[in-house]
PDB file of C-alpha atoms in Angstrom:
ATOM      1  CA  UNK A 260       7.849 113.178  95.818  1.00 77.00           C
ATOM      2  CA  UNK A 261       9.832 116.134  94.982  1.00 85.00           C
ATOM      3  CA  UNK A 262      10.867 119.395  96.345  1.00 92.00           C
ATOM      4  CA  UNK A 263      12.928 122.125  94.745  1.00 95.00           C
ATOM      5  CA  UNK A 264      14.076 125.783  95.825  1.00 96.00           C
ATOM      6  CA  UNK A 265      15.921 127.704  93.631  1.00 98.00           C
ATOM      7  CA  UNK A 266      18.507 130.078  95.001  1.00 97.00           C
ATOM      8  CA  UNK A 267      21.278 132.657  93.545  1.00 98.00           C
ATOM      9  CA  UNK A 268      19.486 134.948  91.842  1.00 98.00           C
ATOM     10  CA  UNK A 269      19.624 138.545  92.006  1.00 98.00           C
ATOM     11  CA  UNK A 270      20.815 141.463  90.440  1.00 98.00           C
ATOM     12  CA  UNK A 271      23.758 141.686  88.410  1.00 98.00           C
ATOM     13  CA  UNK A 272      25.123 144.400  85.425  1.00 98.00           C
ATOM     14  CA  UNK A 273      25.083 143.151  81.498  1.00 98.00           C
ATOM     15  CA  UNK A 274      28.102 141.368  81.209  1.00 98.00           C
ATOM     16  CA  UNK A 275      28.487 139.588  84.726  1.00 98.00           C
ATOM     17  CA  UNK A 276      27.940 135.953  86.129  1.00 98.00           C
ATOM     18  CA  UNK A 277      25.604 134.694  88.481  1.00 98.00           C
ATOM     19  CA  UNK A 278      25.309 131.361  89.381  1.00 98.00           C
ATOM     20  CA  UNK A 279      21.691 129.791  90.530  1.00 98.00           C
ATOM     21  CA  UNK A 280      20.910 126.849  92.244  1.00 98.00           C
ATOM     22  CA  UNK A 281      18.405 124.003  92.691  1.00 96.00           C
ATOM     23  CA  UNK A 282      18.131 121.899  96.165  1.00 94.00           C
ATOM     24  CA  UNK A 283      15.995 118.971  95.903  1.00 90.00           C
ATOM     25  CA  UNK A 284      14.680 116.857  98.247  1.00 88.00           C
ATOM     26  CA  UNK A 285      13.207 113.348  97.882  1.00 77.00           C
ATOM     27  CA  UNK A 286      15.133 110.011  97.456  1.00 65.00           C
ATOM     28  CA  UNK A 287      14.027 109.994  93.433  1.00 63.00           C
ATOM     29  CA  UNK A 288      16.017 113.598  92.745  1.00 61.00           C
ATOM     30  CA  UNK A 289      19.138 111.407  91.221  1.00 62.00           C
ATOM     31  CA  UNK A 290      17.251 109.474  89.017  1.00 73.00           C
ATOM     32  CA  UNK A 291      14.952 112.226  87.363  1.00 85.00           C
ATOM     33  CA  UNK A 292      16.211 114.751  84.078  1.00 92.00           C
ATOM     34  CA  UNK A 293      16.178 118.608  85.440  1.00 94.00           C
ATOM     35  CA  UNK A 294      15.645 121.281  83.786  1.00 96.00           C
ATOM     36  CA  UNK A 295      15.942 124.959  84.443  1.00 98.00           C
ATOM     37  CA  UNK A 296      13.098 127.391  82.670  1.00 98.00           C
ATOM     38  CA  UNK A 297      12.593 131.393  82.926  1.00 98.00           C
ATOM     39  CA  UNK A 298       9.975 133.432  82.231  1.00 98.00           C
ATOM     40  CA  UNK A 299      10.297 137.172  81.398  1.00 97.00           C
ATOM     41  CA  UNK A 300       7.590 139.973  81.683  1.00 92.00           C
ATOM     42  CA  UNK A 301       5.186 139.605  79.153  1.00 94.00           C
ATOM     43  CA  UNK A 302       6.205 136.605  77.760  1.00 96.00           C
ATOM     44  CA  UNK A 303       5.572 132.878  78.348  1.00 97.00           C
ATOM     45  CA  UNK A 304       7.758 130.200  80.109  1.00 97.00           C
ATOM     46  CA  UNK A 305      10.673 129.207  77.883  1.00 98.00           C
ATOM     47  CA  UNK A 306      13.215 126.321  78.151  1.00 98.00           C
ATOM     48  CA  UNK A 307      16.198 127.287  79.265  1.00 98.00           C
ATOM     49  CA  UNK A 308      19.030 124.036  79.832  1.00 98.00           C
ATOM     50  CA  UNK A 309      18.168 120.063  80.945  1.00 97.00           C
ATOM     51  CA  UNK A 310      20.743 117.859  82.468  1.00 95.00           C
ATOM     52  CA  UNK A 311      19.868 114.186  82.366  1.00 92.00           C
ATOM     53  CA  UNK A 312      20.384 112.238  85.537  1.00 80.00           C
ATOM     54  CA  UNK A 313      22.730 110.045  84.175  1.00 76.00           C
ATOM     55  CA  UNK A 314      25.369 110.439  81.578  1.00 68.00           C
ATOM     56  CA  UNK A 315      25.791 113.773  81.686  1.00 80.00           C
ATOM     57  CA  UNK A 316      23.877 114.642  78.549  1.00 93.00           C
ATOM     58  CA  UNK A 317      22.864 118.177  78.745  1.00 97.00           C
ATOM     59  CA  UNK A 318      20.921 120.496  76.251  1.00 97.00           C
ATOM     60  CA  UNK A 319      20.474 124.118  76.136  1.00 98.00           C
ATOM     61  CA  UNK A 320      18.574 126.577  74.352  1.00 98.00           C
ATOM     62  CA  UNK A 321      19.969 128.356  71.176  1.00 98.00           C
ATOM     63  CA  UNK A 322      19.527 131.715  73.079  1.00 97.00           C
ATOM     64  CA  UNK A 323      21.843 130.945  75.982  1.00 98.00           C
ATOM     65  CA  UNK A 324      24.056 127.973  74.332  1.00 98.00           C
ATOM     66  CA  UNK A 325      27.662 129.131  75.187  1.00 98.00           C
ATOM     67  CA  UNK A 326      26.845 131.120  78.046  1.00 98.00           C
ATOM     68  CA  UNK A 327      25.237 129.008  80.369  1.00 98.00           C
ATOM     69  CA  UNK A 328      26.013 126.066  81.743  1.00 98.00           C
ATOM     70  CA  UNK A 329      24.143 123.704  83.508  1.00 97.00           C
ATOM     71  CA  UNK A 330      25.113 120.819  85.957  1.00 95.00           C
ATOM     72  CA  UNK A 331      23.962 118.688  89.046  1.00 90.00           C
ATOM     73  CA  UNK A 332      25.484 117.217  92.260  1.00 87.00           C
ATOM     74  CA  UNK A 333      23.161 113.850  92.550  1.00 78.00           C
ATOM     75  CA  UNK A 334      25.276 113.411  96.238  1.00 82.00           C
ATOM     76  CA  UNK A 335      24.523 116.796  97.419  1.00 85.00           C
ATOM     77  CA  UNK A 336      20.940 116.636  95.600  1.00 86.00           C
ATOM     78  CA  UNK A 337      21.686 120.338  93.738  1.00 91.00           C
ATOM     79  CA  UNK A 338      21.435 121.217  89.960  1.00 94.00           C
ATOM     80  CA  UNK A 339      23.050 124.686  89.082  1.00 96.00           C
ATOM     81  CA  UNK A 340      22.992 127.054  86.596  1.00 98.00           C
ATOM     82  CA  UNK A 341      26.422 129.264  85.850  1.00 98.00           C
ATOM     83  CA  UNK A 342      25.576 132.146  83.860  1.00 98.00           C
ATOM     84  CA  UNK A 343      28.212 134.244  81.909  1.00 98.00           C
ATOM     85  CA  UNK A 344      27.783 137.277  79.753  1.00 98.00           C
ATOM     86  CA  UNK A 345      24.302 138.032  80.932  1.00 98.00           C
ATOM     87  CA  UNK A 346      22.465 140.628  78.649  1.00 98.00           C
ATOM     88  CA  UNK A 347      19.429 142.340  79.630  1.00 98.00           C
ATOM     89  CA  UNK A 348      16.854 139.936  77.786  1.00 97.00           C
ATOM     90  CA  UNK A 349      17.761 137.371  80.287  1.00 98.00           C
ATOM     91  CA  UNK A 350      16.004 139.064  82.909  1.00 98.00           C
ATOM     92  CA  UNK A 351      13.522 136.518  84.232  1.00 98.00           C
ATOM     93  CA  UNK A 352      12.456 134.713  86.989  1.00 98.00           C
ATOM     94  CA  UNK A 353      14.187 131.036  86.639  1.00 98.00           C
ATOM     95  CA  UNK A 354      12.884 127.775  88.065  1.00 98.00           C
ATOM     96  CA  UNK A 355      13.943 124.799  88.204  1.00 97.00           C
ATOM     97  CA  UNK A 356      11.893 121.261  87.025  1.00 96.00           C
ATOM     98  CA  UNK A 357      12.124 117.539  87.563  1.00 93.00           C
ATOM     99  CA  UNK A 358      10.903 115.407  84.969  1.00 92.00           C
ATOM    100  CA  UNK A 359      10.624 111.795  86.290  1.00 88.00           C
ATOM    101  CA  UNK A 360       9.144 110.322  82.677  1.00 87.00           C
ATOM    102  CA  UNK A 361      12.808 108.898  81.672  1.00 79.00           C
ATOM    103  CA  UNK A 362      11.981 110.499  78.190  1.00 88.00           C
ATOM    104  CA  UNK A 363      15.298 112.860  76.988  1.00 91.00           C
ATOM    105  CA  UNK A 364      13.342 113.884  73.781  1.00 92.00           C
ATOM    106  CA  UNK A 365      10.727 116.544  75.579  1.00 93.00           C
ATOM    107  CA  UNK A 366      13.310 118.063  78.387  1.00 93.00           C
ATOM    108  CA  UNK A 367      12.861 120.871  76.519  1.00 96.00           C
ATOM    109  CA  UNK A 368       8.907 120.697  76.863  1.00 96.00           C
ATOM    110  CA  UNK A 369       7.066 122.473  79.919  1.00 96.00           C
ATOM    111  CA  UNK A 370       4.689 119.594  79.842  1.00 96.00           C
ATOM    112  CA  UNK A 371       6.950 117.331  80.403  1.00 95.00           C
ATOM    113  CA  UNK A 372       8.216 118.029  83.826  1.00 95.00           C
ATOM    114  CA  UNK A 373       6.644 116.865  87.149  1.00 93.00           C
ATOM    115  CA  UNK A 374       7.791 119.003  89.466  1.00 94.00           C
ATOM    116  CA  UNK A 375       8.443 122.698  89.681  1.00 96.00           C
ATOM    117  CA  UNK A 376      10.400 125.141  92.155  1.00 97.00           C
ATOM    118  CA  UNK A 377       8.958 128.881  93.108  1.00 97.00           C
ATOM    119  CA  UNK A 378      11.713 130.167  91.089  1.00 98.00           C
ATOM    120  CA  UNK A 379      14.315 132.873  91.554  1.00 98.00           C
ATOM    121  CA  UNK A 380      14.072 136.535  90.271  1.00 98.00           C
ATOM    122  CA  UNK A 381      17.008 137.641  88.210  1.00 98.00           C
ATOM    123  CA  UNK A 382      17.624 141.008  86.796  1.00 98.00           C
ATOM    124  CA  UNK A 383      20.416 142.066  84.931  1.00 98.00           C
ATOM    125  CA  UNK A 384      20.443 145.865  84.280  1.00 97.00           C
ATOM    126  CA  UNK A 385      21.853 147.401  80.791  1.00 93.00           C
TER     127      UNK A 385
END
């Protein structure tokens, strides 16, 4: 059993940071892959960034590689997400997902992950 809530979000101008973050509860948090997904107006849920939950492999999306960064704090049960140089196509509401499978080759899959936050509403204005 997990639970996530997704904080951080909110609106910022093209060009700025904003940091989100993930607070999970449930004793299997630290041994479970995360991954961070947003869906914009119109348009369907895409993968955004996956950390696994151990050896600090991450993967992120071609769209936000070298922007974003994505990391997790198994002692204080958090996964963030610092975003730099936000443009206006990343406005989206982001949530956060556990994936407790073990498998690192479909973190990038919606499928894949068993639990999901309500997500966090982030605009970024032109």
């Amino acid at each position: 059993q997990v639970q996530l809530v997704e904080s951080g979000g909110g609106l910022v101008q093209a060009g700025g940071p904003l940091r989100l973050s993930c607070t999970a509860s449930g004793r299997t948090f630290s041994r479970v892959n995360m991954g961070w997904f947003r869906q914009a107006p119109g348009k369907e849920r895409e993968f955004v960034a996956a950390i696994a939950w151990t050896g600090g492999r991450t993967y992120y999306a071609d769209a936000v590689k070298g922007r974003f960064t994505i990391s997790r704090d198994n002692a204080k049960n958090t996964v963030n997400l610092q975003m730099n140089s936000l443009k206006p196509e990343d406005t989206a509401v982001y949530s956060c997902a556990a994936d407790l499978s073990g498998r690192w080759a479909l973190v990038d899959y919606v499928r894949e992950y068993d639990y999901w936050g309500q997500g966090t509403q982030v605009t970024v204005s032109a």
